[in-house]
Amino acid sequence: MKVKYLPVENSHALYGTKQSILKRYEGLNIYTLNRWLSEMRDNKQFRSGVINPTHKLVFINFEIFEEFLYWKQHGYSKLKAK
């Protein structure tokens, strides 16, 4: 899977929807995003990055999501922060 990061210029938003994450990370598909959001919810370190005000509505913190991606790349097997 090839994921390309597209920075959003002049963006002051802290949270976005799944669609905004998919636009920002070109090449990421909805199935992978859903799995990663589930992992974020299960991990105490990243739980605050996903907000579900209703069962259909999801808000994702852009900064915490980026930290999560870095964490996945550099040692999630070493850090068992559950």
Short mmCIF file of C-alpha atoms in Angstrom, two decimals:
data_model
loop_
_atom_site.label_atom_id
_atom_site.label_comp_id
_atom_site.label_asym_id
_atom_site.label_seq_id
_atom_site.Cartn_x
_atom_site.Cartn_y
_atom_site.Cartn_z
CA MET A 1 0.00 0.00 0.00
CA LYS A 2 1.37 3.42 -0.96
CA VAL A 3 0.25 6.24 1.30
CA LYS A 4 1.06 9.82 0.37
CA TYR A 5 0.64 12.61 2.92
CA LEU A 6 -1.05 15.74 1.57
CA PRO A 7 -0.73 18.69 3.94
CA VAL A 8 -3.76 20.91 4.17
CA GLU A 9 -2.67 24.52 3.94
CA ASN A 10 -4.24 27.15 6.18
CA SER A 11 -6.05 24.48 8.17
CA HIS A 12 -6.74 25.30 11.80
CA ALA A 13 -8.94 22.27 12.45
CA LEU A 14 -7.89 19.94 15.25
CA TYR A 15 -10.35 17.17 14.43
CA GLY A 16 -11.72 15.75 11.21
CA THR A 17 -13.93 12.97 9.94
CA LYS A 18 -12.85 9.73 8.32
CA GLN A 19 -13.22 11.36 4.91
CA SER A 20 -10.87 14.20 5.84
CA ILE A 21 -8.26 11.65 6.99
CA LEU A 22 -8.65 9.75 3.71
CA LYS A 23 -8.15 12.97 1.74
CA ARG A 24 -5.12 13.94 3.80
CA TYR A 25 -3.47 10.52 3.50
CA GLU A 26 -3.92 9.71 -0.17
CA GLY A 27 -3.75 5.96 -0.77
CA LEU A 28 -5.23 5.00 2.60
CA ASN A 29 -8.44 3.03 2.24
CA ILE A 30 -11.46 3.00 4.54
CA TYR A 31 -10.91 -0.59 5.72
CA THR A 32 -7.37 0.11 6.93
CA LEU A 33 -8.51 3.36 8.56
CA ASN A 34 -11.29 1.55 10.44
CA ARG A 35 -8.80 -1.05 11.73
CA TRP A 36 -6.37 1.65 12.84
CA LEU A 37 -9.13 3.61 14.59
CA SER A 38 -10.07 0.44 16.44
CA GLU A 39 -6.44 0.04 17.50
CA MET A 40 -6.36 3.66 18.66
CA ARG A 41 -9.50 3.15 20.78
CA ASP A 42 -7.96 0.05 22.40
CA ASN A 43 -4.70 1.81 23.28
CA LYS A 44 -4.68 4.13 26.32
CA GLN A 45 -1.99 6.31 24.76
CA PHE A 46 -4.10 7.17 21.68
CA ARG A 47 -7.67 6.74 22.95
CA SER A 48 -8.18 10.49 23.30
CA GLY A 49 -7.60 10.93 19.55
CA VAL A 50 -10.91 9.33 18.54
CA ILE A 51 -14.25 10.81 19.61
CA ASN A 52 -17.58 9.10 18.89
CA PRO A 53 -20.42 11.45 19.88
CA THR A 54 -22.90 9.09 18.14
CA HIS A 55 -22.61 5.59 16.77
CA LYS A 56 -22.21 6.93 13.20
CA LEU A 57 -20.21 10.10 13.77
CA VAL A 58 -16.43 9.91 14.33
CA PHE A 59 -13.97 12.76 14.93
CA ILE A 60 -10.23 12.09 14.72
CA ASN A 61 -7.52 14.36 16.10
CA PHE A 62 -5.02 14.97 13.29
CA GLU A 63 -1.97 15.32 15.56
CA ILE A 64 -2.71 12.21 17.62
CA PHE A 65 -3.41 10.22 14.45
CA GLU A 66 -0.01 11.24 13.07
CA GLU A 67 1.65 10.23 16.37
CA PHE A 68 -0.16 6.90 16.13
CA LEU A 69 1.22 6.31 12.63
CA TYR A 70 4.73 7.08 13.82
CA TRP A 71 4.22 4.75 16.78
CA LYS A 72 3.03 1.95 14.46
CA GLN A 73 6.10 2.40 12.29
CA HIS A 74 8.69 2.56 15.05
CA GLY A 75 7.89 0.02 17.67
CA TYR A 76 4.35 -0.93 18.49
CA SER A 77 5.64 -4.45 19.06
CA LYS A 78 7.99 -3.13 21.78
CA LEU A 79 5.46 -0.85 23.46
CA LYS A 80 2.47 -2.65 24.86
CA ALA A 81 0.70 0.43 26.21
CA LYS A 82 -2.67 -1.18 26.84
#
